[in-house]
């Protein structure tokens, strides 16, 4: 795996404060996808959540169907469909329809469900949701391939079921399994030869688990006769960058405290700071633990090199989107990634920089050659216009 192949995207749960109109927030999220598409990002992931207040999209498929009409090239990814909440046939039907509507830009991300409050409202046993997700994926993938499935469990029944539309992509959209620090995600992904989405990759537990994550994923795939590729491994972490570290810290005063409060009170992602800490203390804890990058493009570049070395290489970096900064500064953060971080990792400016150094190193020689060429033309002109000597 070569860093020059690294893709960039955004992972949008989303996280919005509870004091704005949902209609306005949905439109803003769609504008963000359009912005990312314009400036060259590769993937956009959107989640499924039903409670907690801040994560405001219950149907990623509905949202992605809308933005498919407003974008041209960016991949549209479910991040993720919480499988235990659904019938497997209706999941396969929605994904195949979206695959056709987007002309093959869909990536199908799946997981067992992350919010405990969602699991409770759906009446699911939290001790069984991973088992349920595995059983569901076992039949959804054959459905996506166009196979007919008969299956009965204690929580769903399929009788001669088929996803009649078939997929736009052959044999079906890429399937990607969500993972945290436990072996469950990489094991399930390996079982099906699926891609992997490492949520919380920048937390201490997530970062420490990256080496073993690959071993589990690759090992399970080999057992099942599959081959997995690091290019289908996505790592997720929160970022806000600006021209200076001072400006980045100033920008996140807008919404970082509310985000931390949400994770401490509602969600399950471990955050290395406290609600009642000062803003500077919160930022210092987030940055110092490696959980977040709040700084400059160079800070993000350095962190990506660390993640690359720790994991052995991965295919796509996903910025965990948030409202730490206002919308304009959030868009600017992504622009700085496109302008400076992407070309650094891709060595996209290498040719130009080497060309400049080469031209500078040989400037004296080139100027001398130019001066001789100019003088030659002067000499030619003088010779042509020389007056004959008087008799």
mmCIF file of C-alpha atoms in Angstrom:
data_model
loop_
_atom_site.group_PDB
_atom_site.id
_atom_site.type_symbol
_atom_site.label_atom_id
_atom_site.label_comp_id
_atom_site.label_asym_id
_atom_site.label_seq_id
_atom_site.Cartn_x
_atom_site.Cartn_y
_atom_site.Cartn_z
ATOM 1 C CA UNK A 1 0.000 0.000 0.000
ATOM 2 C CA UNK A 2 1.382 3.376 -1.052
ATOM 3 C CA UNK A 3 0.470 6.648 0.679
ATOM 4 C CA UNK A 4 0.019 8.183 -2.753
ATOM 5 C CA UNK A 5 -3.120 6.038 -3.069
ATOM 6 C CA UNK A 6 -4.668 7.354 0.163
ATOM 7 C CA UNK A 7 -8.223 8.627 -0.260
ATOM 8 C CA UNK A 8 -9.926 11.287 1.857
ATOM 9 C CA UNK A 9 -13.506 11.604 3.005
ATOM 10 C CA UNK A 10 -15.881 12.784 5.700
ATOM 11 C CA UNK A 11 -17.762 10.669 8.221
ATOM 12 C CA UNK A 12 -20.935 12.561 9.061
ATOM 13 C CA UNK A 13 -23.084 11.130 11.847
ATOM 14 C CA UNK A 14 -23.897 14.121 11.932
ATOM 15 C CA UNK A 15 -23.452 15.999 15.239
ATOM 16 C CA UNK A 16 -25.636 19.104 15.482
ATOM 17 C CA UNK A 17 -26.706 21.099 18.510
ATOM 18 C CA UNK A 18 -30.371 20.862 19.419
ATOM 19 C CA UNK A 19 -31.168 24.573 19.005
ATOM 20 C CA UNK A 20 -31.399 24.709 15.179
ATOM 21 C CA UNK A 21 -34.095 23.767 12.684
ATOM 22 C CA UNK A 22 -33.701 20.208 11.415
ATOM 23 C CA UNK A 23 -34.682 21.392 7.920
ATOM 24 C CA UNK A 24 -31.836 23.911 7.969
ATOM 25 C CA UNK A 25 -29.378 21.328 9.271
ATOM 26 C CA UNK A 26 -30.266 18.797 6.579
ATOM 27 C CA UNK A 27 -29.772 21.419 3.879
ATOM 28 C CA UNK A 28 -26.424 22.415 5.377
ATOM 29 C CA UNK A 29 -25.280 18.794 5.424
ATOM 30 C CA UNK A 30 -26.221 18.492 1.757
ATOM 31 C CA UNK A 31 -24.275 21.655 0.969
ATOM 32 C CA UNK A 32 -21.281 20.106 2.732
ATOM 33 C CA UNK A 33 -21.410 17.063 0.436
ATOM 34 C CA UNK A 34 -21.549 19.348 -2.597
ATOM 35 C CA UNK A 35 -18.546 21.271 -1.251
ATOM 36 C CA UNK A 36 -16.536 18.090 -0.678
ATOM 37 C CA UNK A 37 -17.412 16.841 -4.153
ATOM 38 C CA UNK A 38 -16.196 20.107 -5.717
ATOM 39 C CA UNK A 39 -12.845 20.208 -3.912
ATOM 40 C CA UNK A 40 -11.878 16.610 -4.637
ATOM 41 C CA UNK A 41 -12.803 14.473 -1.623
ATOM 42 C CA UNK A 42 -13.395 10.828 -2.429
ATOM 43 C CA UNK A 43 -16.022 9.541 0.032
ATOM 44 C CA UNK A 44 -18.939 10.817 2.097
ATOM 45 C CA UNK A 45 -20.315 8.641 4.907
ATOM 46 C CA UNK A 46 -23.559 9.298 6.755
ATOM 47 C CA UNK A 47 -24.954 7.420 9.742
ATOM 48 C CA UNK A 48 -28.236 6.068 11.076
ATOM 49 C CA UNK A 49 -29.391 7.293 14.487
ATOM 50 C CA UNK A 50 -32.788 7.537 16.136
ATOM 51 C CA UNK A 51 -32.239 9.186 19.528
ATOM 52 C CA UNK A 52 -29.964 11.410 21.570
ATOM 53 C CA UNK A 53 -30.840 14.680 19.841
ATOM 54 C CA UNK A 54 -27.601 15.608 18.059
ATOM 55 C CA UNK A 55 -27.356 12.894 15.384
ATOM 56 C CA UNK A 56 -30.137 13.980 13.073
ATOM 57 C CA UNK A 57 -30.307 11.487 10.182
ATOM 58 C CA UNK A 58 -32.421 8.356 10.813
ATOM 59 C CA UNK A 59 -32.173 7.126 7.203
ATOM 60 C CA UNK A 60 -28.804 7.384 5.442
ATOM 61 C CA UNK A 61 -30.338 5.964 2.259
ATOM 62 C CA UNK A 62 -32.894 8.788 2.004
ATOM 63 C CA UNK A 63 -30.218 11.402 2.556
ATOM 64 C CA UNK A 64 -27.811 9.863 0.046
ATOM 65 C CA UNK A 65 -30.547 9.536 -2.581
ATOM 66 C CA UNK A 66 -31.041 13.296 -2.360
ATOM 67 C CA UNK A 67 -27.351 14.202 -2.539
ATOM 68 C CA UNK A 68 -26.814 11.799 -5.438
ATOM 69 C CA UNK A 69 -28.712 14.381 -7.514
ATOM 70 C CA UNK A 70 -26.474 17.219 -6.273
ATOM 71 C CA UNK A 71 -23.037 15.624 -6.699
ATOM 72 C CA UNK A 72 -21.012 14.146 -9.549
ATOM 73 C CA UNK A 73 -18.218 11.866 -8.415
ATOM 74 C CA UNK A 74 -17.942 11.474 -4.632
ATOM 75 C CA UNK A 75 -18.730 8.001 -3.252
ATOM 76 C CA UNK A 76 -21.950 7.875 -1.205
ATOM 77 C CA UNK A 77 -21.573 5.593 1.809
ATOM 78 C CA UNK A 78 -23.922 4.391 4.555
ATOM 79 C CA UNK A 79 -22.048 4.903 7.799
ATOM 80 C CA UNK A 80 -23.607 2.690 8.921
ATOM 81 C CA UNK A 81 -26.914 0.872 8.477
ATOM 82 C CA UNK A 82 -27.664 -0.605 11.911
ATOM 83 C CA UNK A 83 -28.648 -4.075 10.740
ATOM 84 C CA UNK A 84 -30.529 -5.394 13.818
ATOM 85 C CA UNK A 85 -33.151 -2.662 13.359
ATOM 86 C CA UNK A 86 -34.188 -3.920 9.897
ATOM 87 C CA UNK A 87 -35.496 -6.780 7.782
ATOM 88 C CA UNK A 88 -32.645 -8.029 5.576
ATOM 89 C CA UNK A 89 -34.680 -8.000 2.354
ATOM 90 C CA UNK A 90 -35.739 -4.373 2.744
ATOM 91 C CA UNK A 91 -32.107 -3.420 3.459
ATOM 92 C CA UNK A 92 -30.939 -5.156 0.274
ATOM 93 C CA UNK A 93 -33.758 -3.549 -1.727
ATOM 94 C CA UNK A 94 -32.923 -0.039 -0.505
ATOM 95 C CA UNK A 95 -29.213 -0.433 -1.231
ATOM 96 C CA UNK A 96 -29.743 -1.830 -4.734
ATOM 97 C CA UNK A 97 -32.172 0.992 -5.546
ATOM 98 C CA UNK A 98 -29.686 3.577 -4.259
ATOM 99 C CA UNK A 99 -26.934 1.898 -6.263
ATOM 100 C CA UNK A 100 -28.959 2.422 -9.439
ATOM 101 C CA UNK A 101 -30.000 5.985 -8.571
ATOM 102 C CA UNK A 102 -26.385 6.977 -7.906
ATOM 103 C CA UNK A 103 -25.070 5.104 -10.971
ATOM 104 C CA UNK A 104 -22.823 2.907 -8.887
ATOM 105 C CA UNK A 105 -21.430 5.320 -6.315
ATOM 106 C CA UNK A 106 -22.742 3.463 -3.246
ATOM 107 C CA UNK A 107 -20.606 1.910 -0.515
ATOM 108 C CA UNK A 108 -22.679 -0.192 1.895
ATOM 109 C CA UNK A 109 -21.432 0.283 5.457
ATOM 110 C CA UNK A 110 -22.987 -1.917 8.143
ATOM 111 C CA UNK A 111 -22.828 -2.402 11.893
ATOM 112 C CA UNK A 112 -24.796 -3.629 14.902
ATOM 113 C CA UNK A 113 -25.897 -0.167 16.115
ATOM 114 C CA UNK A 114 -23.879 2.186 18.292
ATOM 115 C CA UNK A 115 -26.320 4.194 20.433
ATOM 116 C CA UNK A 116 -27.559 2.261 23.496
ATOM 117 C CA UNK A 117 -30.722 4.389 23.487
ATOM 118 C CA UNK A 118 -31.510 3.301 19.909
ATOM 119 C CA UNK A 119 -31.046 -0.344 20.844
ATOM 120 C CA UNK A 120 -33.403 0.128 23.793
ATOM 121 C CA UNK A 121 -36.103 1.897 21.751
ATOM 122 C CA UNK A 122 -36.005 -0.826 19.082
ATOM 123 C CA UNK A 123 -36.556 -3.457 21.752
ATOM 124 C CA UNK A 124 -33.322 -5.237 20.894
ATOM 125 C CA UNK A 125 -31.239 -7.140 23.419
ATOM 126 C CA UNK A 126 -27.877 -5.313 23.625
ATOM 127 C CA UNK A 127 -26.182 -8.632 24.377
ATOM 128 C CA UNK A 128 -27.414 -10.039 21.057
ATOM 129 C CA UNK A 129 -27.103 -7.188 18.561
ATOM 130 C CA UNK A 130 -23.696 -8.320 17.274
ATOM 131 C CA UNK A 131 -24.921 -11.869 16.811
ATOM 132 C CA UNK A 132 -28.008 -10.503 15.038
ATOM 133 C CA UNK A 133 -25.944 -8.259 12.765
ATOM 134 C CA UNK A 134 -23.800 -11.220 11.730
ATOM 135 C CA UNK A 135 -26.831 -13.386 10.911
ATOM 136 C CA UNK A 136 -28.359 -10.536 8.925
ATOM 137 C CA UNK A 137 -25.200 -9.859 6.923
ATOM 138 C CA UNK A 138 -24.956 -13.590 6.181
ATOM 139 C CA UNK A 139 -28.158 -13.284 4.115
ATOM 140 C CA UNK A 140 -27.924 -9.674 2.890
ATOM 141 C CA UNK A 141 -24.765 -10.315 0.863
ATOM 142 C CA UNK A 142 -26.334 -13.222 -1.075
ATOM 143 C CA UNK A 143 -29.408 -11.034 -1.654
ATOM 144 C CA UNK A 144 -27.186 -8.278 -3.064
ATOM 145 C CA UNK A 145 -25.636 -10.860 -5.401
ATOM 146 C CA UNK A 146 -29.108 -11.646 -6.732
ATOM 147 C CA UNK A 147 -29.472 -15.004 -5.002
ATOM 148 C CA UNK A 148 -32.746 -16.414 -3.685
ATOM 149 C CA UNK A 149 -32.663 -16.853 0.094
ATOM 150 C CA UNK A 150 -34.764 -18.967 2.455
ATOM 151 C CA UNK A 151 -33.901 -18.405 6.100
ATOM 152 C CA UNK A 152 -35.718 -18.459 9.422
ATOM 153 C CA UNK A 153 -34.342 -17.205 12.730
ATOM 154 C CA UNK A 154 -35.980 -16.090 15.957
ATOM 155 C CA UNK A 155 -36.058 -12.486 14.707
ATOM 156 C CA UNK A 156 -36.603 -12.631 10.923
ATOM 157 C CA UNK A 157 -37.972 -14.953 8.255
ATOM 158 C CA UNK A 158 -37.218 -14.958 4.527
ATOM 159 C CA UNK A 159 -39.210 -17.136 2.120
ATOM 160 C CA UNK A 160 -37.885 -17.386 -1.438
ATOM 161 C CA UNK A 161 -36.640 -13.831 -0.987
ATOM 162 C CA UNK A 162 -34.710 -11.954 -3.655
ATOM 163 C CA UNK A 163 -33.658 -8.356 -4.247
ATOM 164 C CA UNK A 164 -35.364 -8.157 -7.615
ATOM 165 C CA UNK A 165 -33.646 -4.990 -8.886
ATOM 166 C CA UNK A 166 -30.160 -6.424 -8.825
ATOM 167 C CA UNK A 167 -27.152 -4.197 -8.205
ATOM 168 C CA UNK A 168 -25.759 -1.565 -10.569
ATOM 169 C CA UNK A 169 -22.212 -2.501 -9.492
ATOM 170 C CA UNK A 170 -20.990 -6.028 -10.132
ATOM 171 C CA UNK A 171 -21.436 -8.210 -8.230
ATOM 172 C CA UNK A 172 -22.745 -5.675 -5.689
ATOM 173 C CA UNK A 173 -21.684 -2.448 -3.917
ATOM 174 C CA UNK A 174 -18.629 -2.663 -1.698
ATOM 175 C CA UNK A 175 -19.601 -3.887 1.778
ATOM 176 C CA UNK A 176 -17.757 -2.367 4.743
ATOM 177 C CA UNK A 177 -18.118 -3.434 8.391
ATOM 178 C CA UNK A 178 -17.797 -0.980 11.290
ATOM 179 C CA UNK A 179 -15.208 -1.779 13.954
ATOM 180 C CA UNK A 180 -13.991 -0.263 17.208
ATOM 181 C CA UNK A 181 -11.292 -1.802 19.394
ATOM 182 C CA UNK A 182 -12.893 -5.259 19.770
ATOM 183 C CA UNK A 183 -12.256 -8.264 17.465
ATOM 184 C CA UNK A 184 -15.911 -8.380 16.366
ATOM 185 C CA UNK A 185 -15.728 -5.957 13.431
ATOM 186 C CA UNK A 186 -12.552 -7.265 11.752
ATOM 187 C CA UNK A 187 -13.690 -10.861 12.292
ATOM 188 C CA UNK A 188 -17.046 -10.237 10.585
ATOM 189 C CA UNK A 189 -15.426 -8.245 7.781
ATOM 190 C CA UNK A 190 -12.900 -11.015 7.199
ATOM 191 C CA UNK A 191 -15.631 -13.661 7.161
ATOM 192 C CA UNK A 192 -17.205 -11.991 4.128
ATOM 193 C CA UNK A 193 -14.087 -10.510 2.531
ATOM 194 C CA UNK A 194 -15.591 -7.090 3.260
ATOM 195 C CA UNK A 195 -13.920 -3.751 3.877
ATOM 196 C CA UNK A 196 -13.343 -2.324 7.348
ATOM 197 C CA UNK A 197 -14.347 0.986 8.951
ATOM 198 C CA UNK A 198 -12.302 1.671 12.099
ATOM 199 C CA UNK A 199 -14.316 4.107 14.199
ATOM 200 C CA UNK A 200 -12.415 5.803 16.993
ATOM 201 C CA UNK A 201 -9.094 4.922 15.343
ATOM 202 C CA UNK A 202 -7.485 7.943 17.007
ATOM 203 C CA UNK A 203 -8.559 7.080 20.564
ATOM 204 C CA UNK A 204 -5.883 5.357 22.634
ATOM 205 C CA UNK A 205 -7.703 2.015 22.550
ATOM 206 C CA UNK A 206 -8.466 2.306 18.849
ATOM 207 C CA UNK A 207 -4.921 3.355 17.953
ATOM 208 C CA UNK A 208 -3.369 0.573 20.040
ATOM 209 C CA UNK A 209 -5.660 -1.989 18.361
ATOM 210 C CA UNK A 210 -4.752 -1.087 14.770
ATOM 211 C CA UNK A 211 -1.976 -3.663 14.405
ATOM 212 C CA UNK A 212 -4.064 -6.540 15.737
ATOM 213 C CA UNK A 213 -7.100 -5.336 13.768
ATOM 214 C CA UNK A 214 -5.326 -6.071 10.487
ATOM 215 C CA UNK A 215 -4.145 -9.470 11.744
ATOM 216 C CA UNK A 216 -7.681 -10.494 12.750
ATOM 217 C CA UNK A 217 -9.262 -9.152 9.563
ATOM 218 C CA UNK A 218 -6.704 -10.687 7.221
ATOM 219 C CA UNK A 219 -6.502 -13.949 9.167
ATOM 220 C CA UNK A 220 -10.260 -14.520 9.179
ATOM 221 C CA UNK A 221 -10.486 -13.662 5.483
ATOM 222 C CA UNK A 222 -7.785 -16.205 4.668
ATOM 223 C CA UNK A 223 -9.647 -18.893 6.638
ATOM 224 C CA UNK A 224 -12.784 -18.213 4.595
ATOM 225 C CA UNK A 225 -10.961 -18.174 1.264
ATOM 226 C CA UNK A 226 -11.129 -14.399 0.809
ATOM 227 C CA UNK A 227 -8.449 -11.811 0.149
ATOM 228 C CA UNK A 228 -8.748 -8.405 1.811
ATOM 229 C CA UNK A 229 -6.967 -5.272 0.705
ATOM 230 C CA UNK A 230 -5.714 -2.418 2.857
ATOM 231 C CA UNK A 231 -7.243 -0.074 0.272
ATOM 232 C CA UNK A 232 -10.674 -1.019 1.648
ATOM 233 C CA UNK A 233 -9.704 -0.050 5.231
ATOM 234 C CA UNK A 234 -11.059 3.311 6.424
ATOM 235 C CA UNK A 235 -9.833 5.074 9.579
ATOM 236 C CA UNK A 236 -11.975 7.719 11.287
ATOM 237 C CA UNK A 237 -10.997 10.573 13.602
ATOM 238 C CA UNK A 238 -12.039 14.163 14.441
ATOM 239 C CA UNK A 239 -10.129 17.066 12.911
ATOM 240 C CA UNK A 240 -10.316 20.837 12.640
ATOM 241 C CA UNK A 241 -7.503 22.724 10.967
ATOM 242 C CA UNK A 242 -6.783 26.366 10.203
ATOM 243 C CA UNK A 243 -3.798 28.421 9.037
ATOM 244 C CA UNK A 244 -2.399 28.503 12.592
ATOM 245 C CA UNK A 245 -2.882 26.470 15.759
ATOM 246 C CA UNK A 246 -4.096 29.590 17.529
ATOM 247 C CA UNK A 247 -6.787 30.162 14.902
ATOM 248 C CA UNK A 248 -7.873 26.524 15.015
ATOM 249 C CA UNK A 249 -8.288 26.688 18.805
ATOM 250 C CA UNK A 250 -10.247 29.909 18.468
ATOM 251 C CA UNK A 251 -12.523 28.365 15.815
ATOM 252 C CA UNK A 252 -13.504 25.313 17.885
ATOM 253 C CA UNK A 253 -14.708 27.450 20.789
ATOM 254 C CA UNK A 254 -17.913 27.656 18.728
ATOM 255 C CA UNK A 255 -19.028 24.066 19.386
ATOM 256 C CA UNK A 256 -16.420 21.764 20.937
ATOM 257 C CA UNK A 257 -17.800 22.006 24.507
ATOM 258 C CA UNK A 258 -21.286 20.924 23.353
ATOM 259 C CA UNK A 259 -19.805 18.004 21.407
ATOM 260 C CA UNK A 260 -17.849 16.825 24.449
ATOM 261 C CA UNK A 261 -20.956 17.152 26.614
ATOM 262 C CA UNK A 262 -22.896 14.930 24.190
ATOM 263 C CA UNK A 263 -20.281 12.176 24.219
ATOM 264 C CA UNK A 264 -19.945 12.285 27.982
ATOM 265 C CA UNK A 265 -23.710 12.233 28.615
ATOM 266 C CA UNK A 266 -25.262 10.290 25.708
ATOM 267 C CA UNK A 267 -22.930 8.521 23.280
ATOM 268 C CA UNK A 268 -20.361 5.815 23.841
ATOM 269 C CA UNK A 269 -17.124 7.102 22.276
ATOM 270 C CA UNK A 270 -14.424 7.569 24.958
ATOM 271 C CA UNK A 271 -13.354 11.217 25.191
ATOM 272 C CA UNK A 272 -10.165 12.125 27.047
ATOM 273 C CA UNK A 273 -11.500 15.221 28.805
ATOM 274 C CA UNK A 274 -14.218 16.348 31.209
ATOM 275 C CA UNK A 275 -17.369 18.422 30.678
ATOM 276 C CA UNK A 276 -16.445 20.983 33.336
ATOM 277 C CA UNK A 277 -12.865 21.522 32.100
ATOM 278 C CA UNK A 278 -11.968 24.859 30.529
ATOM 279 C CA UNK A 279 -11.890 25.093 26.740
ATOM 280 C CA UNK A 280 -8.086 25.157 26.699
ATOM 281 C CA UNK A 281 -7.978 22.111 28.976
ATOM 282 C CA UNK A 282 -10.451 20.283 26.723
ATOM 283 C CA UNK A 283 -8.404 21.066 23.612
ATOM 284 C CA UNK A 284 -5.132 20.129 25.319
ATOM 285 C CA UNK A 285 -6.608 16.790 26.426
ATOM 286 C CA UNK A 286 -8.050 15.977 22.994
ATOM 287 C CA UNK A 287 -4.854 16.888 21.150
ATOM 288 C CA UNK A 288 -2.463 15.503 23.750
ATOM 289 C CA UNK A 289 -4.151 12.088 23.773
ATOM 290 C CA UNK A 290 -4.027 11.907 19.974
ATOM 291 C CA UNK A 291 -7.821 11.725 19.849
ATOM 292 C CA UNK A 292 -8.134 14.870 17.712
ATOM 293 C CA UNK A 293 -6.132 17.168 15.501
ATOM 294 C CA UNK A 294 -6.874 20.822 16.251
ATOM 295 C CA UNK A 295 -4.138 22.714 14.492
ATOM 296 C CA UNK A 296 -2.581 23.167 11.067
ATOM 297 C CA UNK A 297 -2.291 21.062 7.906
ATOM 298 C CA UNK A 298 1.184 20.020 9.074
ATOM 299 C CA UNK A 299 -0.313 18.697 12.329
ATOM 300 C CA UNK A 300 -2.765 16.518 10.410
ATOM 301 C CA UNK A 301 -0.039 15.309 8.055
ATOM 302 C CA UNK A 302 2.069 14.247 11.048
ATOM 303 C CA UNK A 303 -0.868 12.403 12.639
ATOM 304 C CA UNK A 304 -1.670 10.581 9.404
ATOM 305 C CA UNK A 305 1.936 9.389 9.200
ATOM 306 C CA UNK A 306 1.603 8.037 12.767
ATOM 307 C CA UNK A 307 -1.630 6.216 11.897
ATOM 308 C CA UNK A 308 -0.056 4.845 8.743
ATOM 309 C CA UNK A 309 2.955 3.480 10.607
ATOM 310 C CA UNK A 310 0.827 2.030 13.409
ATOM 311 C CA UNK A 311 -1.625 0.287 11.074
ATOM 312 C CA UNK A 312 0.783 -0.753 8.352
ATOM 313 C CA UNK A 313 -1.196 1.234 5.791
ATOM 314 C CA UNK A 314 -4.854 1.969 5.067
ATOM 315 C CA UNK A 315 -6.946 3.140 2.140
ATOM 316 C CA UNK A 316 -9.010 6.123 3.253
ATOM 317 C CA UNK A 317 -8.877 8.769 5.973
ATOM 318 C CA UNK A 318 -12.310 9.961 7.132
ATOM 319 C CA UNK A 319 -12.674 13.169 9.102
ATOM 320 C CA UNK A 320 -15.347 12.678 11.774
ATOM 321 C CA UNK A 321 -17.458 15.714 10.932
ATOM 322 C CA UNK A 322 -18.809 17.946 13.708
ATOM 323 C CA UNK A 323 -19.916 21.471 14.505
ATOM 324 C CA UNK A 324 -16.796 22.384 16.483
ATOM 325 C CA UNK A 325 -16.450 25.427 14.215
ATOM 326 C CA UNK A 326 -19.118 27.379 12.353
ATOM 327 C CA UNK A 327 -20.004 26.235 8.848
ATOM 328 C CA UNK A 328 -17.698 28.617 6.992
ATOM 329 C CA UNK A 329 -14.660 27.655 9.067
ATOM 330 C CA UNK A 330 -15.625 23.979 8.783
ATOM 331 C CA UNK A 331 -15.647 24.262 4.988
ATOM 332 C CA UNK A 332 -12.328 26.093 5.136
ATOM 333 C CA UNK A 333 -10.847 23.255 7.193
ATOM 334 C CA UNK A 334 -11.752 20.824 4.416
ATOM 335 C CA UNK A 335 -10.325 23.215 1.816
ATOM 336 C CA UNK A 336 -7.002 23.278 3.674
ATOM 337 C CA UNK A 337 -6.982 19.475 3.655
ATOM 338 C CA UNK A 338 -7.570 19.479 -0.109
ATOM 339 C CA UNK A 339 -4.968 22.205 -0.740
ATOM 340 C CA UNK A 340 -2.145 21.033 1.507
ATOM 341 C CA UNK A 341 -2.726 17.649 3.196
ATOM 342 C CA UNK A 342 -3.797 15.630 0.158
ATOM 343 C CA UNK A 343 -0.912 16.763 -2.065
ATOM 344 C CA UNK A 344 1.584 16.171 0.748
ATOM 345 C CA UNK A 345 0.501 12.552 1.199
ATOM 346 C CA UNK A 346 0.089 12.030 -2.542
ATOM 347 C CA UNK A 347 3.402 13.742 -3.326
ATOM 348 C CA UNK A 348 1.304 15.820 -5.703
ATOM 349 C CA UNK A 349 3.617 18.824 -5.478
ATOM 350 C CA UNK A 350 6.820 16.812 -5.727
ATOM 351 C CA UNK A 351 7.304 17.318 -9.457
ATOM 352 C CA UNK A 352 6.789 21.076 -9.241
ATOM 353 C CA UNK A 353 9.087 21.472 -6.244
ATOM 354 C CA UNK A 354 11.813 19.349 -7.816
ATOM 355 C CA UNK A 355 11.444 21.307 -11.039
ATOM 356 C CA UNK A 356 11.855 24.574 -9.121
ATOM 357 C CA UNK A 357 14.974 23.281 -7.343
ATOM 358 C CA UNK A 358 16.448 22.053 -10.618
ATOM 359 C CA UNK A 359 15.750 25.376 -12.335
ATOM 360 C CA UNK A 360 17.243 27.288 -9.390
ATOM 361 C CA UNK A 361 20.358 25.083 -9.258
ATOM 362 C CA UNK A 362 21.009 25.629 -12.954
ATOM 363 C CA UNK A 363 19.883 29.257 -13.117
ATOM 364 C CA UNK A 364 23.363 30.610 -13.803
ATOM 365 C CA UNK A 365 23.899 28.235 -16.712
ATOM 366 C CA UNK A 366 20.473 28.972 -18.167
ATOM 367 C CA UNK A 367 20.923 32.750 -17.867
ATOM 368 C CA UNK A 368 24.329 32.507 -19.486
ATOM 369 C CA UNK A 369 22.860 30.520 -22.390
ATOM 370 C CA UNK A 370 20.044 33.043 -22.706
ATOM 371 C CA UNK A 371 22.471 35.974 -22.675
ATOM 372 C CA UNK A 372 24.580 34.323 -25.394
ATOM 373 C CA UNK A 373 21.467 33.720 -27.506
ATOM 374 C CA UNK A 374 20.379 37.342 -27.138
ATOM 375 C CA UNK A 375 23.871 38.584 -27.947
ATOM 376 C CA UNK A 376 23.913 36.371 -31.009
ATOM 377 C CA UNK A 377 20.784 38.075 -32.310
ATOM 378 C CA UNK A 378 22.325 41.500 -31.664
ATOM 379 C CA UNK A 379 25.422 40.431 -33.575
ATOM 380 C CA UNK A 380 23.316 39.159 -36.490
ATOM 381 C CA UNK A 381 21.428 42.438 -36.639
ATOM 382 C CA UNK A 382 24.593 44.459 -36.514
ATOM 383 C CA UNK A 383 26.159 42.374 -39.281
ATOM 384 C CA UNK A 384 23.052 42.686 -41.432
ATOM 385 C CA UNK A 385 22.941 46.454 -41.082
ATOM 386 C CA UNK A 386 26.663 47.186 -41.282
ATOM 387 C CA UNK A 387 27.336 49.954 -43.842
ATOM 388 C CA UNK A 388 29.814 49.182 -46.605
ATOM 389 C CA UNK A 389 33.242 50.791 -46.142
ATOM 390 C CA UNK A 390 33.700 54.046 -48.156
ATOM 391 C CA UNK A 391 35.764 53.720 -51.408
#
